[in-house]
Amino acid sequence: MSAATRIRAIHARRIWDSRGRPTLEAEVVLADAAGVAVTGRASVPAGASRGTREALELRDGGTRLGGLDVQRALAHVEGEIAQALLGADAADQAGLDARLVALDGTPAKTRLGANATLAVSLAAAHAAAAAQGLPLYRWLGGDAATLVPLPQIQIFGGGAHAGRRVDIQDFMVVATGACGFAQALEWTAEVYRAAGALMAERGALHGVADEGGWWPDFATNEQGLETLVRAIERAGFVPGEQVAIALDVAASEFGRAGRYRLGLERRELARDAWIELVLGWLDRYPVVSIEDPLAEDDLEGFAQLARAAGARVQIVGDDLLVSDAALVRAAAARGAANCVLLKPNQRGTLSELRTAWDAARAAGWAGIVSARSGETEDTSIVHLALGWGVGQLKVGAFARGERMAKWNEGLRLEQALGARARFAGRSVLGRSAAG
Ligand code: PGA
Ligand code: ZN
């Protein structure tokens, strides 16, 4: 180990996320050859529509702050974790993460909390990068890190992020015809504005949902899809050619044991009828990607949908897979999806997240690095997407500081790469789950 990457101190503090809830931020301090401190800092997001197999986000419980305070996780970082990692090499991410996993000793980080372990795992990566004088993406991916991600950007927010006003959680656009990240953002800005104007004309503009997408004042789920197509057209783009649609159905929120209860439309469908309904949407609208179209307990439903549609649409597992390598392998064996959503806090260390991405790639799948609905201004996920060459990035809408911080970081990285930047457009989308 070089003395420059030896961990000298670990600090943690409570900060506040985009919903005004407590979360953790950690700092890992190294000292360079001249003894000057080098610090890496990272914070932890929080989901609202979580998969049941996610690693545990440790909260204090009780009544203060709705039980959401993180003093116990904070104490774990400054106590046990700091003790175990002081003197360790921040440049050895795999070694550090293995120590965190062993120290916790449970399958889902239920003892220390995945929020405690992730803050340290990610802050250590930042510290190691800083010690080398490199941006995080280059520390992670070296010279090969040139694939700028295709963004999935929310236009309407629904589901658990909008009081369940509609069942579908994210109505997003993907600028598949753009020639770079900057152009994809500019086109999305036009669509987001056009969507707001359409809602205002209908007297249906009521601010935004948790991730910044327009409030989904629709009579049916399908009306959201229709409005999105009209917004793409009104912004001057050809739907499906230049700008396509991506959905996150987040069906675990309303489906269980093979039954799907649509709150908005007041009906309950059995799995087969629900799949027929989804396939109808895929036929009638230019959808190129659909996330969690079935519930997390319905691998068979995923496989059925993939057999019917997997060659023409990206099928993404979020709650189904919770960024877990073993679950990715099991789903791949069934042909149940063709893309993994990668959320660092679903597992709690960078190395475990990387293992899930490696498993997906080995299966020929695509990947999307994703934010959570409760976010901070931390932009690490943009560096993960670029550094690991994942190809796609999902951050929520084109509004609100915690979202724009990430989109704007992507612009900086694309510009820094200059002529070396590659933007692969639609070719990064997953295909053919069922072979
Ligand atoms: P969450 O949802 O961050 O609120 O859990 C985001 C998603 O389902 O992708
Ligand atoms: Zn999701």
XYZ file of C-alpha atoms and ligand atoms in Angstrom:
445
model
C 0.000 0.000 0.000
C 1.159 3.506 -0.695
C 1.140 5.579 2.480
C -0.856 8.156 0.536
C -3.964 5.993 0.477
C -3.887 4.799 4.100
C -7.099 5.752 5.925
C -6.326 8.207 8.730
C -9.823 9.151 9.879
C -13.487 8.535 9.112
C -16.153 11.083 10.002
C -19.900 11.072 9.586
C -22.602 13.665 9.895
C -26.353 13.781 9.550
C -27.495 15.769 6.521
C -30.959 16.153 4.934
C -32.262 14.664 1.704
C -34.535 16.088 -0.999
C -37.646 15.151 1.031
C -36.258 16.917 4.111
C -35.508 13.601 5.831
C -32.290 12.740 7.666
C -29.571 10.841 5.870
C -25.865 10.115 6.281
C -22.779 11.698 4.837
C -19.325 10.224 5.453
C -15.812 11.528 4.972
C -12.783 9.315 4.585
C -9.531 11.153 5.261
C -6.146 10.102 3.860
C -2.861 11.954 3.967
C -0.609 12.433 0.974
C 3.181 12.016 1.003
C 3.666 15.524 2.345
C 1.165 14.815 5.100
C -1.541 17.009 3.551
C -5.036 15.661 4.168
C -7.000 14.309 1.204
C -10.700 13.771 1.827
C -13.383 11.802 0.019
C -17.014 12.505 0.773
C -20.243 10.712 -0.108
C -23.852 10.694 1.027
C -26.671 8.177 0.891
C -30.059 8.440 -0.861
C -33.353 6.833 0.216
C -36.101 5.080 -1.722
C -39.872 5.260 -1.265
C -40.861 2.278 -3.398
C -38.339 -0.235 -2.154
C -37.908 -3.876 -3.006
C -38.394 -6.143 0.001
C -34.994 -7.808 -0.629
C -33.001 -4.579 -0.480
C -30.297 -4.247 2.155
C -31.513 -2.468 5.281
C -31.560 1.302 5.590
C -31.035 1.657 9.332
C -33.353 4.232 10.956
C -33.734 5.000 14.641
C -37.489 4.405 14.938
C -39.548 6.048 17.684
C -41.482 9.252 17.164
C -38.839 11.950 16.669
C -38.518 12.917 12.978
C -41.061 10.250 12.150
C -38.644 7.561 13.331
C -36.377 8.384 10.387
C -33.315 9.710 12.176
C -29.989 7.996 11.492
C -28.098 8.448 14.768
C -27.512 4.715 15.142
C -26.059 4.389 11.626
C -23.966 7.471 12.273
C -22.608 5.967 15.477
C -21.737 2.774 13.586
C -19.657 4.755 11.082
C -17.781 6.713 13.704
C -17.428 3.733 16.043
C -17.098 0.162 14.789
C -16.549 0.947 11.125
C -13.914 3.629 11.704
C -12.119 1.329 14.139
C -12.081 -1.539 11.663
C -10.909 0.534 8.704
C -8.356 2.908 10.205
C -5.009 2.173 8.593
C -6.588 0.237 5.722
C -5.853 1.037 2.085
C -8.540 3.190 0.475
C -7.219 2.171 -2.950
C -8.206 -1.451 -2.254
C -11.967 -1.080 -2.726
C -12.620 -4.818 -2.829
C -10.677 -5.358 0.403
C -12.417 -2.497 2.202
C -15.852 -3.628 1.099
C -15.124 -7.206 2.122
C -14.231 -5.912 5.585
C -17.480 -3.954 5.771
C -19.486 -7.005 4.748
C -17.689 -9.217 7.278
C -17.966 -6.637 10.042
C -21.723 -6.401 9.553
C -21.999 -10.167 9.304
C -25.617 -10.339 8.091
C -26.975 -10.978 4.577
C -28.843 -7.640 4.350
C -26.665 -5.329 6.504
C -29.295 -5.443 9.216
C -26.755 -4.921 11.980
C -24.759 -1.862 10.845
C -27.163 -0.617 8.164
C -26.492 -0.402 4.425
C -26.664 3.384 4.747
C -23.689 3.280 7.142
C -21.631 0.910 4.978
C -22.433 2.642 1.672
C -21.479 6.107 2.903
C -18.035 4.770 3.857
C -17.564 2.525 0.814
C -18.304 5.393 -1.569
C -16.400 8.040 0.406
C -13.341 5.749 0.339
C -13.576 5.540 -3.455
C -13.700 9.337 -3.648
C -10.715 9.609 -1.318
C -8.659 7.117 -3.329
C -9.494 8.974 -6.560
C -8.564 12.301 -4.981
C -5.271 10.869 -3.756
C -4.412 10.014 -7.368
C -5.641 13.412 -8.561
C -8.298 11.728 -10.713
C -12.024 12.264 -11.111
C -13.924 9.275 -9.689
C -14.956 7.885 -13.093
C -11.316 7.704 -14.227
C -10.218 6.100 -10.979
C -12.912 3.451 -11.507
C -12.550 2.924 -15.247
C -9.202 4.291 -16.390
C -8.715 5.357 -20.009
C -11.420 2.959 -21.169
C -14.125 4.979 -19.373
C -15.506 6.860 -22.369
C -19.091 5.562 -22.781
C -21.316 8.494 -21.796
C -24.656 7.146 -20.520
C -27.986 7.436 -22.313
C -30.276 9.238 -19.844
C -33.814 8.116 -18.871
C -35.539 11.283 -17.691
C -38.886 11.526 -15.929
C -41.579 13.833 -17.354
C -44.524 12.758 -15.142
C -44.088 11.223 -11.689
C -46.690 8.809 -10.302
C -47.079 5.835 -7.992
C -45.563 6.163 -4.534
C -43.969 9.469 -5.570
C -47.306 11.180 -6.195
C -49.662 9.894 -3.533
C -50.586 7.007 -5.873
C -52.498 9.453 -8.072
C -51.788 7.044 -10.959
C -50.435 3.485 -10.730
C -47.455 3.809 -13.108
C -44.558 5.388 -11.211
C -42.320 6.971 -13.867
C -43.313 8.242 -17.315
C -39.885 8.973 -18.822
C -38.287 9.909 -22.129
C -35.132 8.563 -23.732
C -33.603 10.705 -26.471
C -32.481 7.721 -28.543
C -31.894 9.881 -31.624
C -29.631 12.404 -29.917
C -25.962 12.414 -30.812
C -24.637 13.123 -27.332
C -25.504 13.610 -23.664
C -25.778 17.404 -24.003
C -28.199 17.111 -26.899
C -30.240 14.455 -25.059
C -30.655 16.902 -22.168
C -31.606 19.787 -24.448
C -34.247 17.699 -26.209
C -35.599 16.516 -22.846
C -35.807 20.116 -21.623
C -38.044 20.869 -24.633
C -40.277 17.861 -23.945
C -40.518 18.687 -20.221
C -41.604 22.259 -21.064
C -44.112 21.056 -23.653
C -45.582 18.562 -21.165
C -46.016 21.340 -18.604
C -47.711 23.530 -21.194
C -50.107 20.720 -22.159
C -51.066 20.179 -18.517
C -51.548 23.939 -17.982
C -53.880 24.148 -20.982
C -56.022 21.386 -19.464
C -56.065 23.157 -16.114
C -54.145 20.169 -14.742
C -50.823 21.720 -13.771
C -50.377 21.109 -10.030
C -46.630 21.301 -9.425
C -44.352 18.294 -9.324
C -44.016 14.835 -7.747
C -41.077 13.637 -5.573
C -38.538 13.334 -8.398
C -39.564 16.558 -10.153
C -41.858 15.133 -12.852
C -45.161 16.955 -13.404
C -47.979 15.912 -11.083
C -49.932 13.120 -12.860
C -53.443 14.544 -13.024
C -54.724 11.844 -15.390
C -57.994 9.912 -15.536
C -56.235 6.671 -16.555
C -52.677 5.357 -16.712
C -52.935 5.344 -20.499
C -53.755 9.058 -20.550
C -50.255 9.605 -19.171
C -48.815 7.740 -22.153
C -50.965 9.702 -24.629
C -49.960 13.010 -23.073
C -46.298 12.056 -23.176
C -46.474 11.283 -26.914
C -48.220 14.613 -27.522
C -45.541 16.432 -25.517
C -42.785 14.800 -27.618
C -44.569 15.899 -30.802
C -45.297 19.367 -29.539
C -41.615 19.805 -28.722
C -40.910 19.097 -32.409
C -39.582 15.528 -32.194
C -40.630 12.310 -33.900
C -41.856 9.918 -31.168
C -39.932 6.660 -31.226
C -37.381 7.966 -33.722
C -35.799 10.884 -31.922
C -37.409 10.666 -28.511
C -38.901 7.432 -27.158
C -40.671 6.467 -23.936
C -39.392 4.557 -20.908
C -41.707 3.460 -18.082
C -41.075 2.375 -14.521
C -44.293 0.601 -13.600
C -43.017 -0.278 -10.094
C -45.657 -3.028 -10.089
C -44.588 -4.391 -6.680
C -46.498 -1.421 -5.258
C -49.841 -2.770 -6.494
C -49.248 -6.405 -7.429
C -48.921 -9.475 -5.220
C -49.392 -13.212 -5.601
C -50.255 -12.893 -9.294
C -52.965 -10.215 -8.839
C -52.615 -6.578 -9.924
C -54.850 -3.928 -8.333
C -55.092 -0.718 -10.332
C -56.162 1.937 -7.832
C -56.813 4.648 -10.409
C -58.972 2.472 -12.628
C -60.589 0.611 -9.727
C -60.012 -2.848 -11.136
C -58.062 -5.921 -10.238
C -56.447 -8.062 -12.912
C -54.980 -11.532 -12.821
C -51.414 -11.848 -14.116
C -52.378 -12.860 -17.678
C -54.845 -9.998 -18.107
C -52.347 -7.529 -16.649
C -49.652 -8.718 -19.095
C -52.138 -8.321 -21.979
C -52.794 -4.732 -20.867
C -49.050 -3.963 -20.704
C -48.444 -5.570 -24.113
C -51.199 -3.336 -25.511
C -49.335 -0.258 -24.232
C -46.141 -1.544 -25.829
C -48.008 -1.960 -29.146
C -49.651 1.456 -29.138
C -46.860 3.668 -27.760
C -43.159 4.037 -28.623
C -41.915 2.418 -25.404
C -38.291 1.243 -25.603
C -37.798 0.351 -21.925
C -40.106 -0.918 -19.177
C -39.007 -1.380 -15.558
C -40.691 -3.670 -13.030
C -43.716 -4.367 -15.252
C -44.530 -7.235 -12.860
C -44.269 -7.487 -9.096
C -41.075 -8.636 -7.347
C -42.733 -11.956 -6.416
C -43.702 -12.705 -10.031
C -40.607 -13.999 -11.829
C -42.880 -16.192 -13.948
C -44.829 -13.118 -15.068
C -41.567 -11.383 -16.004
C -40.521 -14.413 -18.062
C -43.917 -14.511 -19.773
C -43.725 -10.825 -20.705
C -40.118 -11.226 -21.846
C -41.090 -14.102 -24.144
C -43.782 -11.931 -25.700
C -41.873 -8.647 -25.921
C -38.230 -9.028 -24.874
C -36.834 -8.808 -28.392
C -38.246 -5.353 -28.957
C -38.195 -3.729 -25.541
C -35.735 -3.402 -22.693
C -37.149 -5.154 -19.610
C -35.563 -3.767 -16.457
C -35.533 -5.411 -13.037
C -35.381 -3.057 -10.045
C -37.437 -4.382 -7.106
C -37.125 -7.802 -8.759
C -33.313 -7.824 -8.574
C -32.367 -5.200 -5.942
C -28.865 -4.934 -7.484
C -28.062 -8.457 -6.286
C -25.778 -10.653 -8.388
C -27.437 -13.932 -7.368
C -30.903 -12.601 -8.199
C -29.605 -11.339 -11.566
C -28.232 -14.795 -12.369
C -31.485 -16.485 -11.330
C -33.555 -14.097 -13.460
C -31.205 -14.509 -16.420
C -31.559 -18.300 -16.193
C -35.325 -17.841 -16.585
C -35.032 -15.239 -19.374
C -37.033 -12.907 -17.146
C -35.429 -9.548 -18.018
C -32.597 -8.089 -20.080
C -31.413 -5.146 -17.992
C -30.481 -4.567 -14.353
C -31.154 -1.374 -12.433
C -28.136 -0.556 -10.257
C -28.790 1.375 -7.042
C -25.812 1.535 -4.671
C -27.907 1.650 -1.493
C -29.808 -1.514 -2.394
C -26.667 -3.457 -1.400
C -24.528 -1.124 0.706
C -21.078 -1.406 -0.864
C -19.629 -0.411 -4.202
C -18.085 -3.845 -4.751
C -21.379 -5.699 -4.317
C -23.011 -3.325 -6.814
C -20.183 -3.995 -9.226
C -20.722 -7.747 -8.839
C -24.366 -7.329 -9.887
C -23.283 -5.389 -12.973
C -20.685 -8.062 -13.818
C -23.373 -10.765 -13.503
C -25.680 -8.788 -15.803
C -22.970 -8.281 -18.396
C -22.060 -11.953 -18.305
C -25.704 -12.709 -19.138
C -25.591 -10.310 -22.110
C -27.810 -7.806 -20.321
C -27.781 -4.024 -20.294
C -27.646 -1.880 -17.143
C -28.879 1.440 -15.777
C -27.289 3.229 -12.827
C -30.112 4.829 -10.856
C -30.767 7.475 -8.230
C -33.503 7.141 -5.572
C -36.589 9.279 -5.046
C -34.980 10.745 -1.913
C -31.657 12.200 -3.066
C -28.852 14.510 -2.052
C -26.607 16.701 -4.185
C -24.104 13.813 -4.392
C -23.174 13.066 -8.026
C -21.269 9.787 -7.547
C -23.740 7.741 -9.594
C -22.879 9.703 -12.736
C -19.249 8.669 -12.250
C -20.250 5.046 -11.634
C -22.230 4.919 -14.881
C -19.358 6.386 -16.900
C -16.536 4.661 -15.006
C -18.020 1.191 -15.345
C -19.323 1.763 -18.888
C -22.846 0.868 -17.822
C -24.401 2.846 -20.686
C -27.581 4.240 -19.070
C -28.421 6.623 -16.224
C -31.741 7.317 -14.451
C -31.960 10.255 -12.079
C -35.606 11.387 -12.020
C -36.931 14.473 -13.762
C -35.495 17.524 -15.428
C -36.148 19.745 -12.414
C -35.087 20.137 -8.762
C -31.527 20.728 -7.648
C -30.740 17.199 -6.471
C -31.620 15.897 -9.977
C -30.022 18.719 -11.963
C -26.771 18.327 -9.978
C -26.415 14.906 -11.616
C -27.438 15.906 -15.145
C -25.076 18.873 -14.965
C -22.231 16.648 -13.745
C -22.829 14.451 -16.815
C -22.394 17.538 -19.018
C -19.084 18.334 -17.344
C -17.814 14.783 -17.800
C -18.873 14.633 -21.461
C -17.077 17.908 -22.088
C -13.973 16.778 -20.214
C -13.775 13.665 -22.419
C -13.989 15.836 -25.531
C -13.459 13.869 -28.735
C -12.952 10.660 -26.709
C -16.576 10.695 -25.502
C -18.755 7.963 -27.005
C -22.558 8.150 -26.949
C -24.097 4.949 -28.184
C -27.761 6.022 -28.267
C -30.335 3.237 -28.568
C -27.703 0.505 -29.034
C -27.114 0.420 -25.241
C -30.693 -0.761 -24.586
C -31.200 -4.368 -23.481
C -32.767 -6.811 -25.914
C -33.902 -10.389 -26.286
C -34.274 -11.588 -22.714
C -35.800 -14.810 -23.944
C -33.084 -15.407 -26.555
P -37.520 4.731 -5.013
O -38.008 4.396 -6.491
O -36.201 5.385 -5.097
O -38.601 5.616 -4.454
O -37.491 3.421 -4.282
C -37.237 4.570 -7.626
C -37.479 3.427 -8.576
O -38.394 2.610 -8.370
O -36.743 3.266 -9.546
Zn -37.968 1.274 -10.131
